[in-house]
Amino acid sequence: MPTSRTHKYASAKELKSQKPKMAVVDPQLAIAAALVMAGGLIGTGIAQQGIGAAGMGIIAEKPEKFGQVLFFFVIPETLWIIGFVLGVILLLNIL
């Protein structure tokens, strides 16, 4: 049996000698990303409140329209997806 041991984990001494890697993010970009994400979420909520109320009235009268109402209720979800993607683009400094 070989006497040398190979470890796949670093020792505590090796970990202490390494400097922690910190991400440097511009504070203005972080605030802009937060505003973009919050705007997308708030916009989605405002859009869905009217669609949801009207949709419930339609479904109460004509239950067969459920699929169509669900489709219109899901369309505003793209707002938060766009806000999230733009926020990530800002944080990663892609543009």
GROMACS .gro file of N, CA and C in nm:
model
  285
    1MET      N    1   0.084  -0.117   0.000
    1MET     CA    2   0.000   0.000   0.000
    1MET      C    3   0.089   0.124   0.000
    2PRO      N    4   0.057   0.223  -0.085
    2PRO     CA    5   0.141   0.342  -0.090
    2PRO      C    6   0.129   0.424   0.039
    3THR      N    7   0.241   0.483   0.078
    3THR     CA    8   0.243   0.561   0.202
    3THR      C    9   0.197   0.705   0.180
    4SER      N   10   0.208   0.758   0.058
    4SER     CA   11   0.165   0.895   0.034
    4SER      C   12   0.014   0.900   0.017
    5ARG      N   13  -0.045   0.998   0.077
    5ARG     CA   14  -0.191   1.013   0.068
    5ARG      C   15  -0.221   1.136  -0.015
    6THR      N   16  -0.318   1.121  -0.100
    6THR     CA   17  -0.361   1.236  -0.180
    6THR      C   18  -0.496   1.280  -0.129
    7HIS      N   19  -0.504   1.407  -0.098
    7HIS     CA   20  -0.629   1.463  -0.048
    7HIS      C   21  -0.692   1.547  -0.157
    8LYS      N   22  -0.821   1.538  -0.168
    8LYS     CA   23  -0.887   1.623  -0.265
    8LYS      C   24  -0.935   1.754  -0.202
    9TYR      N   25  -0.920   1.767  -0.071
    9TYR     CA   26  -0.958   1.889  -0.002
    9TYR      C   27  -0.832   1.961   0.047
   10ALA      N   28  -0.839   2.093   0.049
   10ALA     CA   29  -0.726   2.173   0.096
   10ALA      C   30  -0.720   2.170   0.248
   11SER      N   31  -0.600   2.179   0.302
   11SER     CA   32  -0.585   2.181   0.447
   11SER      C   33  -0.623   2.319   0.501
   12ALA      N   34  -0.638   2.328   0.631
   12ALA     CA   35  -0.676   2.455   0.694
   12ALA      C   36  -0.566   2.558   0.674
   13LYS      N   37  -0.440   2.515   0.678
   13LYS     CA   38  -0.328   2.608   0.659
   13LYS      C   39  -0.330   2.666   0.518
   14GLU      N   40  -0.360   2.582   0.419
   14GLU     CA   41  -0.368   2.630   0.280
   14GLU      C   42  -0.484   2.727   0.261
   15LEU      N   43  -0.596   2.699   0.326
   15LEU     CA   44  -0.711   2.787   0.314
   15LEU      C   45  -0.685   2.923   0.377
   16LYS      N   46  -0.613   2.926   0.490
   16LYS     CA   47  -0.583   3.053   0.555
   16LYS      C   48  -0.487   3.138   0.473
   17SER      N   49  -0.400   3.072   0.397
   17SER     CA   50  -0.302   3.147   0.319
   17SER      C   51  -0.363   3.209   0.194
   18GLN      N   52  -0.475   3.157   0.150
   18GLN     CA   53  -0.540   3.211   0.031
   18GLN      C   54  -0.620   3.335   0.067
   19LYS      N   55  -0.615   3.434  -0.021
   19LYS     CA   56  -0.694   3.555   0.000
   19LYS      C   57  -0.837   3.529  -0.050
   20PRO      N   58  -0.937   3.577   0.021
   20PRO     CA   59  -1.075   3.557  -0.026
   20PRO      C   60  -1.099   3.635  -0.155
   21LYS      N   61  -1.169   3.574  -0.244
   21LYS     CA   62  -1.203   3.639  -0.371
   21LYS      C   63  -1.334   3.713  -0.353
   22MET      N   64  -1.330   3.843  -0.372
   22MET     CA   65  -1.450   3.923  -0.355
   22MET      C   66  -1.490   3.982  -0.488
   23ALA      N   67  -1.617   3.980  -0.516
   23ALA     CA   68  -1.667   4.039  -0.639
   23ALA      C   69  -1.675   4.190  -0.622
   24VAL      N   70  -1.625   4.261  -0.719
   24VAL     CA   71  -1.630   4.406  -0.716
   24VAL      C   72  -1.744   4.451  -0.805
   25VAL      N   73  -1.844   4.511  -0.742
   25VAL     CA   74  -1.960   4.558  -0.816
   25VAL      C   75  -1.975   4.708  -0.790
   26ASP      N   76  -1.997   4.780  -0.897
   26ASP     CA   77  -2.018   4.924  -0.885
   26ASP      C   78  -2.151   4.948  -0.812
   27PRO      N   79  -2.152   5.027  -0.706
   27PRO     CA   80  -2.277   5.050  -0.631
   27PRO      C   81  -2.389   5.108  -0.717
   28GLN      N   82  -2.354   5.192  -0.812
   28GLN     CA   83  -2.457   5.249  -0.899
   28GLN      C   84  -2.522   5.142  -0.985
   29LEU      N   85  -2.441   5.045  -1.032
   29LEU     CA   86  -2.498   4.936  -1.111
   29LEU      C   87  -2.586   4.846  -1.024
   30ALA      N   88  -2.547   4.827  -0.899
   30ALA     CA   89  -2.628   4.745  -0.809
   30ALA      C   90  -2.764   4.811  -0.783
   31ILE      N   91  -2.764   4.941  -0.763
   31ILE     CA   92  -2.890   5.013  -0.741
   31ILE      C   93  -2.975   5.010  -0.868
   32ALA      N   94  -2.911   5.028  -0.983
   32ALA     CA   95  -2.984   5.023  -1.110
   32ALA      C   96  -3.045   4.885  -1.133
   33ALA      N   97  -2.969   4.780  -1.102
   33ALA     CA   98  -3.022   4.644  -1.117
   33ALA      C   99  -3.139   4.620  -1.024
   34ALA      N  100  -3.130   4.669  -0.901
   34ALA     CA  101  -3.241   4.653  -0.806
   34ALA      C  102  -3.365   4.727  -0.854
   35LEU      N  103  -3.347   4.847  -0.908
   35LEU     CA  104  -3.462   4.923  -0.959
   35LEU      C  105  -3.526   4.855  -1.079
   36VAL      N  106  -3.444   4.799  -1.167
   36VAL     CA  107  -3.497   4.730  -1.285
   36VAL      C  108  -3.577   4.608  -1.242
   37MET      N  109  -3.521   4.530  -1.149
   37MET     CA  110  -3.592   4.409  -1.104
   37MET      C  111  -3.720   4.446  -1.029
   38ALA      N  112  -3.713   4.546  -0.944
   38ALA     CA  113  -3.833   4.587  -0.869
   38ALA      C  114  -3.939   4.643  -0.964
   39GLY      N  115  -3.897   4.719  -1.063
   39GLY     CA  116  -3.992   4.772  -1.161
   39GLY      C  117  -4.063   4.662  -1.237
   40GLY      N  118  -3.989   4.559  -1.276
   40GLY     CA  119  -4.052   4.447  -1.345
   40GLY      C  120  -4.153   4.375  -1.258
   41LEU      N  121  -4.119   4.357  -1.130
   41LEU     CA  122  -4.211   4.288  -1.039
   41LEU      C  123  -4.335   4.372  -1.009
   42ILE      N  124  -4.316   4.501  -0.988
   42ILE     CA  125  -4.431   4.589  -0.960
   42ILE      C  126  -4.521   4.598  -1.083
   43GLY      N  127  -4.460   4.610  -1.200
   43GLY     CA  128  -4.538   4.614  -1.324
   43GLY      C  129  -4.619   4.488  -1.345
   44THR      N  130  -4.561   4.373  -1.314
   44THR     CA  131  -4.633   4.247  -1.326
   44THR      C  132  -4.752   4.243  -1.232
   45GLY      N  133  -4.732   4.287  -1.109
   45GLY     CA  134  -4.842   4.288  -1.011
   45GLY      C  135  -4.956   4.379  -1.052
   46ILE      N  136  -4.923   4.497  -1.102
   46ILE     CA  137  -5.026   4.592  -1.144
   46ILE      C  138  -5.104   4.536  -1.263
   47ALA      N  139  -5.032   4.476  -1.358
   47ALA     CA  140  -5.099   4.421  -1.476
   47ALA      C  141  -5.188   4.302  -1.439
   48GLN      N  142  -5.141   4.218  -1.348
   48GLN     CA  143  -5.218   4.098  -1.315
   48GLN      C  144  -5.338   4.127  -1.226
   49GLN      N  145  -5.338   4.237  -1.155
   49GLN     CA  146  -5.452   4.264  -1.068
   49GLN      C  147  -5.579   4.286  -1.151
   50GLY      N  148  -5.570   4.362  -1.258
   50GLY     CA  149  -5.687   4.384  -1.343
   50GLY      C  150  -5.726   4.262  -1.422
   51ILE      N  151  -5.625   4.192  -1.473
   51ILE     CA  152  -5.653   4.072  -1.553
   51ILE      C  153  -5.713   3.963  -1.465
   52GLY      N  154  -5.663   3.950  -1.343
   52GLY     CA  155  -5.715   3.847  -1.253
   52GLY      C  156  -5.860   3.870  -1.214
   53ALA      N  157  -5.894   3.996  -1.184
   53ALA     CA  158  -6.031   4.029  -1.145
   53ALA      C  159  -6.128   4.006  -1.262
   54ALA      N  160  -6.089   4.053  -1.379
   54ALA     CA  161  -6.176   4.033  -1.496
   54ALA      C  162  -6.184   3.884  -1.532
   55GLY      N  163  -6.071   3.814  -1.519
   55GLY     CA  164  -6.070   3.671  -1.552
   55GLY      C  165  -6.160   3.589  -1.463
   56MET      N  166  -6.165   3.622  -1.334
   56MET     CA  167  -6.253   3.549  -1.243
   56MET      C  168  -6.399   3.570  -1.281
   57GLY      N  169  -6.433   3.691  -1.324
   57GLY     CA  170  -6.570   3.717  -1.368
   57GLY      C  171  -6.605   3.638  -1.494
   58ILE      N  172  -6.512   3.628  -1.586
   58ILE     CA  173  -6.536   3.552  -1.709
   58ILE      C  174  -6.550   3.404  -1.678
   59ILE      N  175  -6.463   3.351  -1.593
   59ILE     CA  176  -6.468   3.208  -1.560
   59ILE      C  177  -6.596   3.175  -1.484
   60ALA      N  178  -6.646   3.268  -1.401
   60ALA     CA  179  -6.770   3.244  -1.326
   60ALA      C  180  -6.888   3.228  -1.421
   61GLU      N  181  -6.888   3.305  -1.531
   61GLU     CA  182  -6.999   3.298  -1.625
   61GLU      C  183  -6.979   3.189  -1.730
   62LYS      N  184  -6.855   3.173  -1.778
   62LYS     CA  185  -6.826   3.074  -1.883
   62LYS      C  186  -6.701   2.995  -1.844
   63PRO      N  187  -6.717   2.883  -1.772
   63PRO     CA  188  -6.602   2.804  -1.727
   63PRO      C  189  -6.517   2.750  -1.842
   64GLU      N  190  -6.572   2.737  -1.961
   64GLU     CA  191  -6.495   2.684  -2.074
   64GLU      C  192  -6.389   2.783  -2.123
   65LYS      N  193  -6.392   2.906  -2.077
   65LYS     CA  194  -6.293   3.008  -2.116
   65LYS      C  195  -6.169   3.007  -2.026
   66PHE      N  196  -6.155   2.906  -1.940
   66PHE     CA  197  -6.045   2.902  -1.844
   66PHE      C  198  -5.909   2.909  -1.913
   67GLY      N  199  -5.888   2.832  -2.018
   67GLY     CA  200  -5.760   2.830  -2.088
   67GLY      C  201  -5.723   2.966  -2.146
   68GLN      N  202  -5.820   3.032  -2.204
   68GLN     CA  203  -5.795   3.164  -2.263
   68GLN      C  204  -5.763   3.266  -2.153
   69VAL      N  205  -5.836   3.262  -2.043
   69VAL     CA  206  -5.810   3.354  -1.932
   69VAL      C  207  -5.672   3.327  -1.872
   70LEU      N  208  -5.636   3.201  -1.857
   70LEU     CA  209  -5.506   3.166  -1.802
   70LEU      C  210  -5.393   3.218  -1.892
   71PHE      N  211  -5.411   3.208  -2.023
   71PHE     CA  212  -5.311   3.260  -2.117
   71PHE      C  213  -5.292   3.409  -2.098
   72PHE      N  214  -5.401   3.485  -2.088
   72PHE     CA  215  -5.391   3.629  -2.070
   72PHE      C  216  -5.335   3.666  -1.932
   73PHE      N  217  -5.357   3.580  -1.833
   73PHE     CA  218  -5.304   3.606  -1.700
   73PHE      C  219  -5.153   3.584  -1.695
   74VAL      N  220  -5.101   3.496  -1.778
   74VAL     CA  221  -4.959   3.462  -1.777
   74VAL      C  222  -4.875   3.559  -1.860
   75ILE      N  223  -4.935   3.628  -1.955
   75ILE     CA  224  -4.860   3.719  -2.042
   75ILE      C  225  -4.780   3.824  -1.962
   76PRO      N  226  -4.835   3.889  -1.859
   76PRO     CA  227  -4.755   3.988  -1.786
   76PRO      C  228  -4.635   3.931  -1.712
   77GLU      N  229  -4.629   3.799  -1.694
   77GLU     CA  230  -4.514   3.738  -1.628
   77GLU      C  231  -4.384   3.767  -1.701
   78THR      N  232  -4.394   3.798  -1.830
   78THR     CA  233  -4.273   3.829  -1.906
   78THR      C  234  -4.206   3.957  -1.855
   79LEU      N  235  -4.282   4.044  -1.789
   79LEU     CA  236  -4.224   4.168  -1.737
   79LEU      C  237  -4.118   4.141  -1.630
   80TRP      N  238  -4.146   4.051  -1.537
   80TRP     CA  239  -4.046   4.024  -1.434
   80TRP      C  240  -3.930   3.946  -1.491
   81ILE      N  241  -3.954   3.862  -1.592
   81ILE     CA  242  -3.844   3.789  -1.655
   81ILE      C  243  -3.750   3.888  -1.724
   82ILE      N  244  -3.806   3.984  -1.795
   82ILE     CA  245  -3.725   4.086  -1.862
   82ILE      C  246  -3.649   4.168  -1.758
   83GLY      N  247  -3.715   4.206  -1.649
   83GLY     CA  248  -3.650   4.283  -1.543
   83GLY      C  249  -3.535   4.205  -1.480
   84PHE      N  250  -3.556   4.076  -1.457
   84PHE     CA  251  -3.451   3.993  -1.399
   84PHE      C  252  -3.331   3.982  -1.493
   85VAL      N  253  -3.358   3.958  -1.621
   85VAL     CA  254  -3.248   3.946  -1.719
   85VAL      C  255  -3.171   4.077  -1.730
   86LEU      N  256  -3.241   4.188  -1.735
   86LEU     CA  257  -3.172   4.317  -1.743
   86LEU      C  258  -3.091   4.345  -1.616
   87GLY      N  259  -3.144   4.307  -1.501
   87GLY     CA  260  -3.070   4.325  -1.376
   87GLY      C  261  -2.941   4.243  -1.374
   88VAL      N  262  -2.949   4.119  -1.423
   88VAL     CA  263  -2.830   4.034  -1.430
   88VAL      C  264  -2.729   4.092  -1.528
   89ILE      N  265  -2.778   4.143  -1.640
   89ILE     CA  266  -2.689   4.206  -1.739
   89ILE      C  267  -2.617   4.324  -1.676
   90LEU      N  268  -2.687   4.405  -1.598
   90LEU     CA  269  -2.624   4.519  -1.531
   90LEU      C  270  -2.522   4.475  -1.427
   91LEU      N  271  -2.557   4.373  -1.346
   91LEU     CA  272  -2.466   4.329  -1.241
   91LEU      C  273  -2.340   4.264  -1.298
   92LEU      N  274  -2.354   4.191  -1.406
   92LEU     CA  275  -2.238   4.127  -1.466
   92LEU      C  276  -2.161   4.220  -1.558
   93ASN      N  277  -2.211   4.342  -1.573
   93ASN     CA  278  -2.145   4.444  -1.655
   93ASN      C  279  -2.124   4.396  -1.798
   94ILE      N  280  -2.226   4.335  -1.854
   94ILE     CA  281  -2.217   4.281  -1.990
   94ILE      C  282  -2.224   4.394  -2.092
   95LEU      N  283  -2.307   4.492  -2.068
   95LEU     CA  284  -2.318   4.604  -2.164
   95LEU      C  285  -2.240   4.724  -2.119
   0.00000   0.00000   0.00000
